[in-house]
Tab-separated table of C-alpha atoms in Angstrom:
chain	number	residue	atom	x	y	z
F	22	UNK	CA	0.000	0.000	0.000
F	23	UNK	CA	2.896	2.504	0.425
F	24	UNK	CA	4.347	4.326	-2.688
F	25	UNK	CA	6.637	6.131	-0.938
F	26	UNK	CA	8.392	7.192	2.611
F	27	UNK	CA	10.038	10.480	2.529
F	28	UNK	CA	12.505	11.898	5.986
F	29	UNK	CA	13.502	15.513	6.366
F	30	UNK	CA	15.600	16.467	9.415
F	31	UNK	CA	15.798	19.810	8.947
F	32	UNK	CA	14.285	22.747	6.943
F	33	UNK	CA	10.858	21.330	7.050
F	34	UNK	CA	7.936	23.312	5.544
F	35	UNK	CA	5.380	25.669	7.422
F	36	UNK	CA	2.732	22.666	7.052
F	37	UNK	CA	4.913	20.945	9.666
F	38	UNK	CA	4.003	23.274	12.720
F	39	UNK	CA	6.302	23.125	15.294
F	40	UNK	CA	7.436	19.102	14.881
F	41	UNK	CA	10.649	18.923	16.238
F	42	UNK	CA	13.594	16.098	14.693
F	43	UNK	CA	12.854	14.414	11.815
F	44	UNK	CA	9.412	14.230	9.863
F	45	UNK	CA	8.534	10.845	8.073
F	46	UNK	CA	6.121	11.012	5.749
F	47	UNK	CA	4.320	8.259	3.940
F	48	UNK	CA	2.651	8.514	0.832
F	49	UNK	CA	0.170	5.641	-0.612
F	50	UNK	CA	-0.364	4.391	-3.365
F	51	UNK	CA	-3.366	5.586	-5.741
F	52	UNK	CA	-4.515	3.474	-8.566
F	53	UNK	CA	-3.938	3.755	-12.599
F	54	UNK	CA	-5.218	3.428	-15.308
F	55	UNK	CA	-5.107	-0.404	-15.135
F	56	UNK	CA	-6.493	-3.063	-12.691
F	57	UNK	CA	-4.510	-4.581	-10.810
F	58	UNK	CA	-4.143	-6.525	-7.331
F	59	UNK	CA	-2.394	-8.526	-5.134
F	60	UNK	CA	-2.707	-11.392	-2.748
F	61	UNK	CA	0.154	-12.718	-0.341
F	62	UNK	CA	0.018	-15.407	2.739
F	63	UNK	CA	2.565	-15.439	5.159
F	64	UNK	CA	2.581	-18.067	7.746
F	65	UNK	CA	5.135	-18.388	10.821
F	66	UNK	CA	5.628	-20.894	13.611
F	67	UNK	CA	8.327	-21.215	16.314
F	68	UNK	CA	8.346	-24.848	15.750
F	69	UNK	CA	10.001	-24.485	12.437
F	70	UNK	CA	12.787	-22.250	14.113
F	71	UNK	CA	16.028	-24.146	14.926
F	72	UNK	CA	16.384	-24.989	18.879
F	73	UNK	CA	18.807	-22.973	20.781
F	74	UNK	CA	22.163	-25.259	21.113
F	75	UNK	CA	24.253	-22.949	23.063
F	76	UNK	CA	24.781	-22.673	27.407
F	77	UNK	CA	25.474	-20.288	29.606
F	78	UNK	CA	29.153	-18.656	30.124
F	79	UNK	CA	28.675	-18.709	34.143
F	80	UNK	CA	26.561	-21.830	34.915
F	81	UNK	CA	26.840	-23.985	31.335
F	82	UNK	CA	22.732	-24.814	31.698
F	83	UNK	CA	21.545	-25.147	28.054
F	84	UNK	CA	19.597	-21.819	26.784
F	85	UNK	CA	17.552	-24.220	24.940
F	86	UNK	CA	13.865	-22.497	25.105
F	87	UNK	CA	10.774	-24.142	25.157
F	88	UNK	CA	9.128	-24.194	21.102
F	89	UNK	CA	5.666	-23.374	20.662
F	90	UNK	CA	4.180	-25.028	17.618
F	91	UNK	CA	1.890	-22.974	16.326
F	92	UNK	CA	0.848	-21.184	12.848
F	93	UNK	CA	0.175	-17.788	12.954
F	94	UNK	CA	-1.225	-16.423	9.821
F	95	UNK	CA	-1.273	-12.975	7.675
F	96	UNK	CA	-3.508	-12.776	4.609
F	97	UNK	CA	-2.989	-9.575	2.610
F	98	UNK	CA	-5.029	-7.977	-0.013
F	99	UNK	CA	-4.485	-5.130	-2.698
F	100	UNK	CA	-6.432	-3.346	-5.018
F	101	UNK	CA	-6.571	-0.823	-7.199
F	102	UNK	CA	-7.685	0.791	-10.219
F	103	UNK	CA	-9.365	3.408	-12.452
F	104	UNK	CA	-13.062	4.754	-11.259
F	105	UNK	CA	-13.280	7.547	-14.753
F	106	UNK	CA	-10.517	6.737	-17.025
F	107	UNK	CA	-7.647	9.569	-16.721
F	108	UNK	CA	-9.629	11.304	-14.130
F	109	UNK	CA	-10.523	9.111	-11.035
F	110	UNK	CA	-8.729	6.438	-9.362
F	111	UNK	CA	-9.213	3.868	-6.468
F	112	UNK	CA	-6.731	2.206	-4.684
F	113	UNK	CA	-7.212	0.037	-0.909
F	114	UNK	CA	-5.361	-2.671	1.080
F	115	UNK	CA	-6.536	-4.638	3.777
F	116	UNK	CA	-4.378	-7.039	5.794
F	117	UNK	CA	-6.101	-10.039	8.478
F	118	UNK	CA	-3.353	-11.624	10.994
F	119	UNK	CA	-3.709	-13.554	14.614
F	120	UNK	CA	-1.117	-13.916	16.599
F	121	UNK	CA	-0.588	-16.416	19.635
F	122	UNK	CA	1.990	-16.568	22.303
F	123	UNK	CA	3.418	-19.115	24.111
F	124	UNK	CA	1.472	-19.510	27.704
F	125	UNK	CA	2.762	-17.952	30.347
F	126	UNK	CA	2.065	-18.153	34.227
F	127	UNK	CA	1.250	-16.191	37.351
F	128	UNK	CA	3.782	-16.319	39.923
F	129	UNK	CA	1.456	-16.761	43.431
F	130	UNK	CA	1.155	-19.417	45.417
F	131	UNK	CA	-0.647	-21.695	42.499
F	132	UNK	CA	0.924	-20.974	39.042
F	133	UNK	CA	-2.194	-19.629	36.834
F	134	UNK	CA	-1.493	-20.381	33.163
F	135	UNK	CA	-2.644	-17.606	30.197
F	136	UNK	CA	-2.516	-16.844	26.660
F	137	UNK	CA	-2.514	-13.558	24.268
F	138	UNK	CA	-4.064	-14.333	21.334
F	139	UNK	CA	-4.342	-11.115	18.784
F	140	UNK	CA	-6.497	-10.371	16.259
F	141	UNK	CA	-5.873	-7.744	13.621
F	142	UNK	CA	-7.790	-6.294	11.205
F	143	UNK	CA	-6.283	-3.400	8.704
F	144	UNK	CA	-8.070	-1.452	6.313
F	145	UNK	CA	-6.313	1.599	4.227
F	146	UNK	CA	-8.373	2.798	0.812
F	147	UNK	CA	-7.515	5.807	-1.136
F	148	UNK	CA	-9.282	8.054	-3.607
F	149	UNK	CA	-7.807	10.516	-6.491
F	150	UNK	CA	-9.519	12.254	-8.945
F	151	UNK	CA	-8.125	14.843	-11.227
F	152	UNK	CA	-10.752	17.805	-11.041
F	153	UNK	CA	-9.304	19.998	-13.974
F	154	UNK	CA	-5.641	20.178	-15.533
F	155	UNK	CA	-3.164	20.868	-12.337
F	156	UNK	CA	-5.790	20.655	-10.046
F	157	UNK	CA	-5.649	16.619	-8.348
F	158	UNK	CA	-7.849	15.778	-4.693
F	159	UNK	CA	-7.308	13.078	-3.075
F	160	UNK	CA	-8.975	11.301	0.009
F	161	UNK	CA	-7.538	8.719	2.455
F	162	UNK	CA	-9.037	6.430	5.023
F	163	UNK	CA	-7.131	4.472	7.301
F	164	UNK	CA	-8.369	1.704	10.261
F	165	UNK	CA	-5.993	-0.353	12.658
F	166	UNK	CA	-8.083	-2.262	15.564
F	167	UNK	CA	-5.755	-5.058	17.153
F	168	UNK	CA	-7.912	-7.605	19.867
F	169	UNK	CA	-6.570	-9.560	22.193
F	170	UNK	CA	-3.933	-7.883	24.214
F	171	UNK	CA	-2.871	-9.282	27.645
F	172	UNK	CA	-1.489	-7.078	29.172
F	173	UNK	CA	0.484	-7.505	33.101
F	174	UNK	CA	1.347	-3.418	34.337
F	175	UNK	CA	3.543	-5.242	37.778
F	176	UNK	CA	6.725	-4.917	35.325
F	177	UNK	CA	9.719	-6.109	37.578
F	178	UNK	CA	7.418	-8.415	39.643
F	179	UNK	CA	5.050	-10.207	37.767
F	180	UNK	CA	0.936	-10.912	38.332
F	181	UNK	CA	0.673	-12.992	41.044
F	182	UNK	CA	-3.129	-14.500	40.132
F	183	UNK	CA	-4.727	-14.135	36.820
F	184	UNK	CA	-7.376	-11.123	38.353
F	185	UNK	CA	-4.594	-8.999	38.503
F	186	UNK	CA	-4.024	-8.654	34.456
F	187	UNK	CA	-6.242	-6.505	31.753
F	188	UNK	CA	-7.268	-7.767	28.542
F	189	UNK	CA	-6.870	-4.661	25.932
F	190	UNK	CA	-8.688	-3.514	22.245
F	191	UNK	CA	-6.913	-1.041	20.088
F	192	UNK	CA	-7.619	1.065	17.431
F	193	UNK	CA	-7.281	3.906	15.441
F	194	UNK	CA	-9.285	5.605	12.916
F	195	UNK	CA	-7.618	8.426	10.833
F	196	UNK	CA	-9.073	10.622	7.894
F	197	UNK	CA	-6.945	12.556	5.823
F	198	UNK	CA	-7.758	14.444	2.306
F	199	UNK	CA	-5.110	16.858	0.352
F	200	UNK	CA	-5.821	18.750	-2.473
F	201	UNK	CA	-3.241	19.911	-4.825
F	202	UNK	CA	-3.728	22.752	-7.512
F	203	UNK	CA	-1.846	25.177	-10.196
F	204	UNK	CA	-3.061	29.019	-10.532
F	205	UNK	CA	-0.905	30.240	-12.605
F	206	UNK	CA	2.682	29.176	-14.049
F	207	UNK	CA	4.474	29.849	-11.167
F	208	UNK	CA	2.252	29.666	-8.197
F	209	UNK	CA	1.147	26.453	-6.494
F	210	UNK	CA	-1.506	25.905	-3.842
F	211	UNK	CA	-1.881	23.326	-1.783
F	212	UNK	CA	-4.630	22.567	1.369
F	213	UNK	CA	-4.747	19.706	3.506
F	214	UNK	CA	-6.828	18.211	6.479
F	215	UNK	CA	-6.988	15.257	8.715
F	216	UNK	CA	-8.112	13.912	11.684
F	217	UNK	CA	-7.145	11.284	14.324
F	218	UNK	CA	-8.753	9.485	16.498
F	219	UNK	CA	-7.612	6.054	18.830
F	220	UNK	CA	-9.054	3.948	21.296
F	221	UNK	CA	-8.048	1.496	24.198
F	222	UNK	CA	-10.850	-0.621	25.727
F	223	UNK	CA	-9.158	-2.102	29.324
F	224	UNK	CA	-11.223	-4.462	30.853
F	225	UNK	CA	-10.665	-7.428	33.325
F	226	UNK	CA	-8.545	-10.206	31.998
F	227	UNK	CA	-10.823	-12.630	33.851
F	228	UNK	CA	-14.353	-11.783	33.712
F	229	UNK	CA	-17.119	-12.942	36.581
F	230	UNK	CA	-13.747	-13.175	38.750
């Protein structure tokens, strides 16, 4: 879905504000004149990894790690194309992946096993039409919900019973539109506008507990 990634560090135009550092921006892609698409599966599993053969320096225990065998999948979609020939164009992505962990355990008195198990769910999809000659407008819509999240805030010492951790939702919606024109031969005018908005939805990891 991305045309192009652009980085200035320094001299950065008045759109800008007052960003500080460096300013990455990412550009989409729009659609042509042609159809075209895209379709790509990628599957990984820690089973399929090769098993840790080294041992420690101090103690020489093996650093062998325990292998979880299980697929998690990403199916990814493109598409794009012309809506008027030469004047109007479509272009959108979408990408579906899980993701789940090896369990993991509480450390109380009685070891409570639990699992993250993420869902996400992308959606990007991009308009451009050509208005007149030198004059180009062009729309963006972008989603980014991930499900699943488990998350444990004790840091250094860990959840001691499985009431003590939050499940998490994310997401983010963002709108953004641009449009570009040409007055004359030698002045330019651009206008731009977006808006962004995210979510996190905490609740109990263990519900009716």
């Amino acid at each position: 879905a991305i045309q192009e990634v652009s980085v200035s560090t320094s001299a950065v135009s008045v759109e800008y504000g007052r960003a500080q550092g460096a300013i990455v921006n990412v550009i989409t892609k729009s659609g042509t004149n042609r159809f075209e698409g895209s379709a790509k599966y990628i599957a990984i599993n820690d089973n399929w990894d090769k098993q840790n053969s080294t041992t420690s320096e101090t103690t020489n225990a093996s650093l062998a790690r325990v292998i979880f065998d299980k697929v998690n999948p990403t199916y990814t979609f493109t598409g794009g194309g012309p809506l008027w020939r030469d004047r109007a164009w479509f272009f959108g992505a979408y990408e579906y992946a899980t993701n789940t962990t090896p369990r993991r355990q509480t450390v109380g008195p009685i070891p409570e096993d639990y699992q993250q198990s993420t869902e996400n769910k992308f959606l990007n999809v991009r308009g451009t039409v050509q208005v007149a000659e030198g004059h180009q407008v062009w729309v963006k819509y972008f989603r980014s919900p991930t499900d699943g999240f488990v998350i444990d805030y004790w840091g250094t010492a860990p959840a001691g019973e499985l009431e003590a951790l939050t499940a998490q939702n994310q997401s983010s919606d963002s709108w953004a539109a641009q449009w570009n024109g040409v007055i004359r031969g030698n002045w330019a005018v651009e206008a731009a506008v977006g808006t962004y908005s995210s979510l996190i939805d905490v609740t109990t990891f263990e519900t009716g507990r």
